[in-house]
Short mmCIF file of C-alpha atoms in Angstrom, two decimals:
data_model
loop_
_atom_site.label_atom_id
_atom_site.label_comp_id
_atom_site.label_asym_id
_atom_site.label_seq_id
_atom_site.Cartn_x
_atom_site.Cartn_y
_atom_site.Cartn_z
CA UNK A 83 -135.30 3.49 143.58
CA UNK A 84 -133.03 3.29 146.71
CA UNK A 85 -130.47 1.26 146.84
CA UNK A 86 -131.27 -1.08 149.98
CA UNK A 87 -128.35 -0.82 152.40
CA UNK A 88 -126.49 -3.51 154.21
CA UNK A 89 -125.28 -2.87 157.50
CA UNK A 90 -121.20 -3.74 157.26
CA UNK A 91 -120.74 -7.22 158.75
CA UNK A 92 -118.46 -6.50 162.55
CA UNK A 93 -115.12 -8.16 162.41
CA UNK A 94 -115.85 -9.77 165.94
CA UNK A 95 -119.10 -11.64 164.62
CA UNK A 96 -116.99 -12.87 160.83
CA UNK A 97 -114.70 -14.05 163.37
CA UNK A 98 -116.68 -15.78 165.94
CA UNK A 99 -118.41 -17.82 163.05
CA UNK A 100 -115.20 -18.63 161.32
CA UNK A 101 -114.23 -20.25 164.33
CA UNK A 102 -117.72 -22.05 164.99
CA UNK A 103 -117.06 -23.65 161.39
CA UNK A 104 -113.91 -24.74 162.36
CA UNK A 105 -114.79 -26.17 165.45
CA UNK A 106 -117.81 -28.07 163.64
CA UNK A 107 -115.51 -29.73 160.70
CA UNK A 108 -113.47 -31.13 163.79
CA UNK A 109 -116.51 -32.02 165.62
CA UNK A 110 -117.55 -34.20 161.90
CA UNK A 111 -113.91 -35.12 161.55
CA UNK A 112 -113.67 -36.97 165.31
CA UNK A 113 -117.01 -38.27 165.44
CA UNK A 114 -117.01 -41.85 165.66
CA UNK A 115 -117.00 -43.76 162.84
CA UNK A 116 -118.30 -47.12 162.24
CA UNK A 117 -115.66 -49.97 162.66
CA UNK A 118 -114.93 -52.83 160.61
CA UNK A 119 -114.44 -56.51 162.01
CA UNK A 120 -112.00 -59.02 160.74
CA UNK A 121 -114.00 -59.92 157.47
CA UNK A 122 -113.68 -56.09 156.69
CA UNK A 123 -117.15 -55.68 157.39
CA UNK A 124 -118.43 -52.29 158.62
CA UNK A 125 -119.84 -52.74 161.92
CA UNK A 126 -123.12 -51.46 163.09
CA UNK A 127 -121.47 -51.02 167.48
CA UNK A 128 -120.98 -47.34 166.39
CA UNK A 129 -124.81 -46.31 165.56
CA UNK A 130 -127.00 -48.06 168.32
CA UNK A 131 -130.07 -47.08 166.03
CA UNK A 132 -129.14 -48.57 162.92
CA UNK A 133 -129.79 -52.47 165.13
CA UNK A 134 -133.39 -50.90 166.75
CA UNK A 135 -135.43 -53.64 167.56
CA UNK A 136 -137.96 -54.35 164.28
CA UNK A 137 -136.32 -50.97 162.80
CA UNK A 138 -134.05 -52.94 160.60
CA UNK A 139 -132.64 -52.10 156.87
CA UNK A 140 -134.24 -54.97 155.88
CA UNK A 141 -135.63 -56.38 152.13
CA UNK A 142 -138.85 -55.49 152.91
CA UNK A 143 -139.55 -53.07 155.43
CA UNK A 144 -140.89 -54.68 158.79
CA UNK A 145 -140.38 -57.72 157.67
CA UNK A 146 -137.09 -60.44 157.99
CA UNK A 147 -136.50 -62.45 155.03
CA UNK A 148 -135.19 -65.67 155.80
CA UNK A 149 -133.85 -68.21 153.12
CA UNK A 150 -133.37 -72.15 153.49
CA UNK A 151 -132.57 -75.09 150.81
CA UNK A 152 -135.47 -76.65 149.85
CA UNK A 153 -135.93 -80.05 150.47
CA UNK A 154 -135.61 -78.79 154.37
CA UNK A 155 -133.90 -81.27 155.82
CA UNK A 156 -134.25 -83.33 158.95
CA UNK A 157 -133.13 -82.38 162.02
CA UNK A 158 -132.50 -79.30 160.94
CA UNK A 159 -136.23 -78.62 159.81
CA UNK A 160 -139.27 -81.04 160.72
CA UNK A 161 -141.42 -82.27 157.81
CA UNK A 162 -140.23 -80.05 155.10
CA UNK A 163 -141.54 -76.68 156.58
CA UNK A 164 -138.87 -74.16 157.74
CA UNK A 165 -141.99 -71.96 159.04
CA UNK A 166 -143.40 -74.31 161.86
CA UNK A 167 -140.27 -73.47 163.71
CA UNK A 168 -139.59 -76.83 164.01
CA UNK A 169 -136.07 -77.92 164.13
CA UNK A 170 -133.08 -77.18 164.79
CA UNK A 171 -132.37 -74.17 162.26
CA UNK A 172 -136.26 -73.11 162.29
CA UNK A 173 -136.04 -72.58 165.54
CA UNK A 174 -132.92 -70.49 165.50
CA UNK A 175 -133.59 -68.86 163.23
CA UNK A 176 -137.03 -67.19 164.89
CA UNK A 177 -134.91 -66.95 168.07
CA UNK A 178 -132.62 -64.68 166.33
CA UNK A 179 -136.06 -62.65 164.50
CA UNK A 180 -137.08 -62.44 167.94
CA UNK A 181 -133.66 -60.89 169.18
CA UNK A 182 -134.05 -58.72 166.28
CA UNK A 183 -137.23 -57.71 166.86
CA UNK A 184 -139.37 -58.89 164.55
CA UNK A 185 -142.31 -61.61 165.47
CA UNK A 186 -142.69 -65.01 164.02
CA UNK A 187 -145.73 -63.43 161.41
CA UNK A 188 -142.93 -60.92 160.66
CA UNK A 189 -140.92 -63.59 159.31
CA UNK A 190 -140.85 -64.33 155.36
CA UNK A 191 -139.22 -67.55 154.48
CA UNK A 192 -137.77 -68.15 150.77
CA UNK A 193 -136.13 -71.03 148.79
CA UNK A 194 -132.45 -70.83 147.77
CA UNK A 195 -130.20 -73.69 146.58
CA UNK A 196 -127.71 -74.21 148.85
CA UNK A 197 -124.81 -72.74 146.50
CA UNK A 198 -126.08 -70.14 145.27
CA UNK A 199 -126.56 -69.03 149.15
CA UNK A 200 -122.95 -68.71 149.50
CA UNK A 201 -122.04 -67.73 145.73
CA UNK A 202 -121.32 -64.14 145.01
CA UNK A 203 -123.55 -61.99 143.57
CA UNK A 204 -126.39 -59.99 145.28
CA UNK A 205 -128.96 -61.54 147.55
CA UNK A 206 -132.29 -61.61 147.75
CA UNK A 207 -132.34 -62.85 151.41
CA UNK A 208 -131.71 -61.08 154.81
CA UNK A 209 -130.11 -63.94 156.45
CA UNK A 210 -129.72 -67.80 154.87
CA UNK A 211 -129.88 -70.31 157.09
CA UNK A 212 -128.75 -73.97 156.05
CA UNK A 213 -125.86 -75.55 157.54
CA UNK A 214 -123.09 -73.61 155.90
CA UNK A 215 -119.72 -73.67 157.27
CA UNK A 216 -117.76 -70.28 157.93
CA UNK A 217 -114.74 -70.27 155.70
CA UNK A 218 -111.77 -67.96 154.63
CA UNK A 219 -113.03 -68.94 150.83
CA UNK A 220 -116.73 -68.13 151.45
CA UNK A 221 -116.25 -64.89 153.17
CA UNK A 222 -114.54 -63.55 150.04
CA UNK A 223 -118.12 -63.58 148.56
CA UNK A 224 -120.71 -63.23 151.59
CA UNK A 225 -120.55 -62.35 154.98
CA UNK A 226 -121.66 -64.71 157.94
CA UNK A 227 -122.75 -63.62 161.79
CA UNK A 228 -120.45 -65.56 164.32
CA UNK A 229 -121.63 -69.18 164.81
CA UNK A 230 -124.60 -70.36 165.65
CA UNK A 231 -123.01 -73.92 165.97
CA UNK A 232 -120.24 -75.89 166.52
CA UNK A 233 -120.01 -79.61 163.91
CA UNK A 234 -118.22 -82.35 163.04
CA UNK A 235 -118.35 -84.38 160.06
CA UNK A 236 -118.85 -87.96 159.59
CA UNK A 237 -119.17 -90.99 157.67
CA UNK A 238 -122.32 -93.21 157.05
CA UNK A 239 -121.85 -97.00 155.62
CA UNK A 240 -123.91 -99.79 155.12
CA UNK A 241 -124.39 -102.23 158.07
CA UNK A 242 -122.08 -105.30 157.58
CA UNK A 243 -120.26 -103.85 154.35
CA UNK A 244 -116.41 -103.68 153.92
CA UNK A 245 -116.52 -99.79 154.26
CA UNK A 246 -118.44 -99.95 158.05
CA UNK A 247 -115.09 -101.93 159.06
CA UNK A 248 -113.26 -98.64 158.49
CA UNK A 249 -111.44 -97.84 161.79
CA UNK A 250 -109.21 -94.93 159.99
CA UNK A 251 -108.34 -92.53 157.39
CA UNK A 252 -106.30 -94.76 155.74
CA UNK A 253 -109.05 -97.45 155.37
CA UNK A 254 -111.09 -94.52 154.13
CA UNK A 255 -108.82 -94.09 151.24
CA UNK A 256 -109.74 -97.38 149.69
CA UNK A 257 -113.39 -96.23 149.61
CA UNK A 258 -115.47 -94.73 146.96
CA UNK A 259 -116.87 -91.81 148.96
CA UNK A 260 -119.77 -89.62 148.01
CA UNK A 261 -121.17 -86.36 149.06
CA UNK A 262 -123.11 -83.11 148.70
CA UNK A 263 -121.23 -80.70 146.08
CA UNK A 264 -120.00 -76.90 147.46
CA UNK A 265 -120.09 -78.99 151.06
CA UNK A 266 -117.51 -79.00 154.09
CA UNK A 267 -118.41 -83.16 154.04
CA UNK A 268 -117.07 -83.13 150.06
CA UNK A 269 -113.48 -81.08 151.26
CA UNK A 270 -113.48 -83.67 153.69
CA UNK A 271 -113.36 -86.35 151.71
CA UNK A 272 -110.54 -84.62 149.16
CA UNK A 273 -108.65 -82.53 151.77
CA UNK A 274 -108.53 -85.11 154.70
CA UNK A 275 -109.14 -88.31 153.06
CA UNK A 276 -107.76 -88.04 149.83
CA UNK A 277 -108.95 -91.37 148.45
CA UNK A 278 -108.15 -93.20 145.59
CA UNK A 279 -110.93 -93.04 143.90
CA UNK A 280 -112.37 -89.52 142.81
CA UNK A 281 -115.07 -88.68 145.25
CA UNK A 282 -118.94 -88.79 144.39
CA UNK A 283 -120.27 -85.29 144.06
CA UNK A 284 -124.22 -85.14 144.31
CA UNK A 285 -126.79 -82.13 144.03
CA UNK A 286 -128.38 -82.99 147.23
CA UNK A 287 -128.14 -85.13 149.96
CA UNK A 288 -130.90 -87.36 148.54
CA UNK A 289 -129.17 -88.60 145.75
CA UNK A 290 -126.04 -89.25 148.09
CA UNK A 291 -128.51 -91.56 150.02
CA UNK A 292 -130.04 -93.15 147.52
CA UNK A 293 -126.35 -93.96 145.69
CA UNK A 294 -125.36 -95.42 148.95
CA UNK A 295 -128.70 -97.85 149.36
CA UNK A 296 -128.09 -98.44 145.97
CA UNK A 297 -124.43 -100.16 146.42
CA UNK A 298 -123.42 -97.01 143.87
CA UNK A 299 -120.93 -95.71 146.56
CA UNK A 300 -119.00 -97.35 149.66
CA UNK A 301 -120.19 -94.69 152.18
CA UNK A 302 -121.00 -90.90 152.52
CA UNK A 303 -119.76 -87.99 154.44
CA UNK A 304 -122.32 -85.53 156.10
CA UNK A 305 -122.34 -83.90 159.57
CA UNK A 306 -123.13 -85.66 162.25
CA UNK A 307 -126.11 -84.63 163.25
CA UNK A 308 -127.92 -85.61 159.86
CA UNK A 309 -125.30 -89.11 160.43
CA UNK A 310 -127.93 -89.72 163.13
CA UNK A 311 -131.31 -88.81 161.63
CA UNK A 312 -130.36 -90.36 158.39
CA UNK A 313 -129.08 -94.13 160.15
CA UNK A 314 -132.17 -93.37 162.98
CA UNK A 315 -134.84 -92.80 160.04
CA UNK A 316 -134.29 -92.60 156.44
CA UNK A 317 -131.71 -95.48 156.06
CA UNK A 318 -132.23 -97.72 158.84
CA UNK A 319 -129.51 -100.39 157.48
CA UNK A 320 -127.00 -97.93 157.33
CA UNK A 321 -124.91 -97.05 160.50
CA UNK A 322 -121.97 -93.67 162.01
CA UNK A 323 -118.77 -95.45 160.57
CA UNK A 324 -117.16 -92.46 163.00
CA UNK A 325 -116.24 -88.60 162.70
CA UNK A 326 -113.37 -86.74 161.88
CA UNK A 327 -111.30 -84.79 164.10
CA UNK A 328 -111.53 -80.88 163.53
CA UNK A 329 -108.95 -79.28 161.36
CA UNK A 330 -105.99 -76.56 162.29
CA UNK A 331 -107.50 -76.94 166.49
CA UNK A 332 -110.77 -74.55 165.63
CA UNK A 333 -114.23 -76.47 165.49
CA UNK A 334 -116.17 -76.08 162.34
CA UNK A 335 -119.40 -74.01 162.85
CA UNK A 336 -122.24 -72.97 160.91
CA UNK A 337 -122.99 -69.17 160.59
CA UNK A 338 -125.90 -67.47 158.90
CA UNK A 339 -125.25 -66.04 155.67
CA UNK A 340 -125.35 -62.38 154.29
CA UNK A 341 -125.17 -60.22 151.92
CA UNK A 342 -120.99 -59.26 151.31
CA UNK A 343 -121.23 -55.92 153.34
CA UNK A 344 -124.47 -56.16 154.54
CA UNK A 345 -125.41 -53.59 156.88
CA UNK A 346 -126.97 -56.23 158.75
CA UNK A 347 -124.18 -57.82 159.32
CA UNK A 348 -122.72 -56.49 162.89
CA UNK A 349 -126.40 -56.96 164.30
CA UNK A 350 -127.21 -60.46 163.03
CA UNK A 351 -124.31 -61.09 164.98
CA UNK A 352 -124.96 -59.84 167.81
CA UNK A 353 -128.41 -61.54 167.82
CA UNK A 354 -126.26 -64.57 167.95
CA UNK A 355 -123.98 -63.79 170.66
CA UNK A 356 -126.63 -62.97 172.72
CA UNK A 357 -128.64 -66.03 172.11
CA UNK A 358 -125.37 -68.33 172.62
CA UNK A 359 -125.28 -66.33 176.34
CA UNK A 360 -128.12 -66.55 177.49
CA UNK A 361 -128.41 -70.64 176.90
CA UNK A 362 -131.00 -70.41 174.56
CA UNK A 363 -129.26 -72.10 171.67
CA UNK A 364 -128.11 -74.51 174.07
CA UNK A 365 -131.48 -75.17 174.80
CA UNK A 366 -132.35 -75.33 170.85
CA UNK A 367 -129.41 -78.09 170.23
CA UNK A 368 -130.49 -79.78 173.27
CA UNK A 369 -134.47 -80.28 172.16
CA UNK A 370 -134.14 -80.81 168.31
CA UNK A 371 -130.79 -82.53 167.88
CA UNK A 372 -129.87 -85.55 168.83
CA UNK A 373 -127.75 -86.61 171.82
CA UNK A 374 -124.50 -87.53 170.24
CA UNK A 375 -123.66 -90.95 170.89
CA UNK A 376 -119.79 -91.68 170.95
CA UNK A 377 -118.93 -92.00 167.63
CA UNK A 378 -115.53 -93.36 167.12
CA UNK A 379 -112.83 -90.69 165.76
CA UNK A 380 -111.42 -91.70 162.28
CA UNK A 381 -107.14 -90.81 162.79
#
């Protein structure tokens, strides 16, 4: 048989694609890569595909999983049922679907005790939503979108007992306080007031309720806007003993919770932003929460 013969390869052309190669590793090298924000998380700014609208990464495909604490809580849900988008973090939480992309049917809600929301460990979630405070601590574990809003925490007494006389921290101290465990109100109460007495650490806010109807506990610590649904509805002979100032001059907010290095991350956020922009979570506060009466500051 005859050998098949190759023509000889020109020196030009070996050069010519040497220097194509070259030029394409430095193309790779100084493409732009995706940055990370202050939590270390990569962001998604670099690839304006990766936050299409309904083209998400998500748990299930086309569809936004959404977790809450279940009971849902007034005002943050209305009668127990984060899907009527009713409430305050119903709401914004299909406002931010919506941003997203994805349409109130597209929406999948799921139970998750508050804790384990924030504890580390894999989720099962897209995006928790359920009053939980940004912190340096929780980051460590999970990631959160910038704040969706701003709170203070306050303190709920009995009408006409010794603790609704408090006018300070210091009259605090005397107190036996109770509140949710793994909450912002419960470091309150042991970073802030540092009472006496240990503090009363409950599951849920239920039980915090029912020790404080129950003469159990002097008074509780929860944000404020619960402080008003719970003295407006659920214990009407309880009333706001006052609120506490915010801590190192930077408001406590609440921010939805992630995955730690969720590629969702970067446009969860920016979901938020937007929505904070364009008034519309103004406009959220404003319908389900209620107007903030002056509440006396606790010094």
């Amino acid at each position: 048989m005859r050998p098949v013969l190759r023509a000889a390869r020109s020196p030009r052309r070996a050069v010519s694609a040497a220097i194509a190669a070259l030029l394409a590793t430095v193309a790779v090298g100084c493409a732009p890569q995706p940055e990370e924000d202050a939590s270390g998380t990569a962001s998604a700014s670099a690839s304006g595909a990766s936050c299409a609208k309904g083209g998400l990464d998500t748990k299930t495909s086309g569809k936004l999983t959404v977790a809450t604490d279940e009971p849902a809580y007034e005002p943050w849900f209305t009668n127990d049922d984060p899907k009527n988008g009713k409430g305050f973090e119903s709401a914004v939480a299909y406002a931010v679907a919506e941003q997203l992309g994805y349409a109130k049917a597209d929406v999948v809600w799921q139970s998750v005790p508050f804790n384990k929301a924030f504890a580390p460990g894999a989720k099962t979630f897209d995006f928790d939503i359920n009053q939980v405070s940004i912190s340096d601590e929780r980051k460590k574990a999970v990631d959160f979108s910038s704040g969706y809003y701003d709170v203070r925490q306050a303190v709920v007494a009995l009408k006409g007992s010794a603790a609704a006389k408090a006018t300070s921290i210091a009259d605090l101290r005397k107190l036996h306080l109770g509140a949710q465990v793994g909450t912002t109100s419960l470091n309150y109460i042991d970073d802030v007031v540092k009472p006496a007495r240990d503090a009363a650490a409950y599951a849920k806010n239920d039980q915090a309720k029912s020790a404080l109807k129950n003469g159990q506990i002097d008074a509780i610590v929860v944000d404020l806007p619960t402080a008003f649904y719970i003295t407006a509805a659920e214990v009407t002979d309880a009333q706001i003993v006052g609120q506490f100032e915010n801590q190192g001059g930077t408001p406590e907010q609440f921010g939805l919770v992630l995955d730690k290095g969720s590629a969702l991350t970067s446009c969860v956020t920016s979901a938020v932003d937007a929505l904070r922009e364009d008034g519309t979570l103004a406009r959220i506060e404003r319908q389900w929460l209620s107007e903030a009466v002056d509440a006396p500051v606790l010094k």
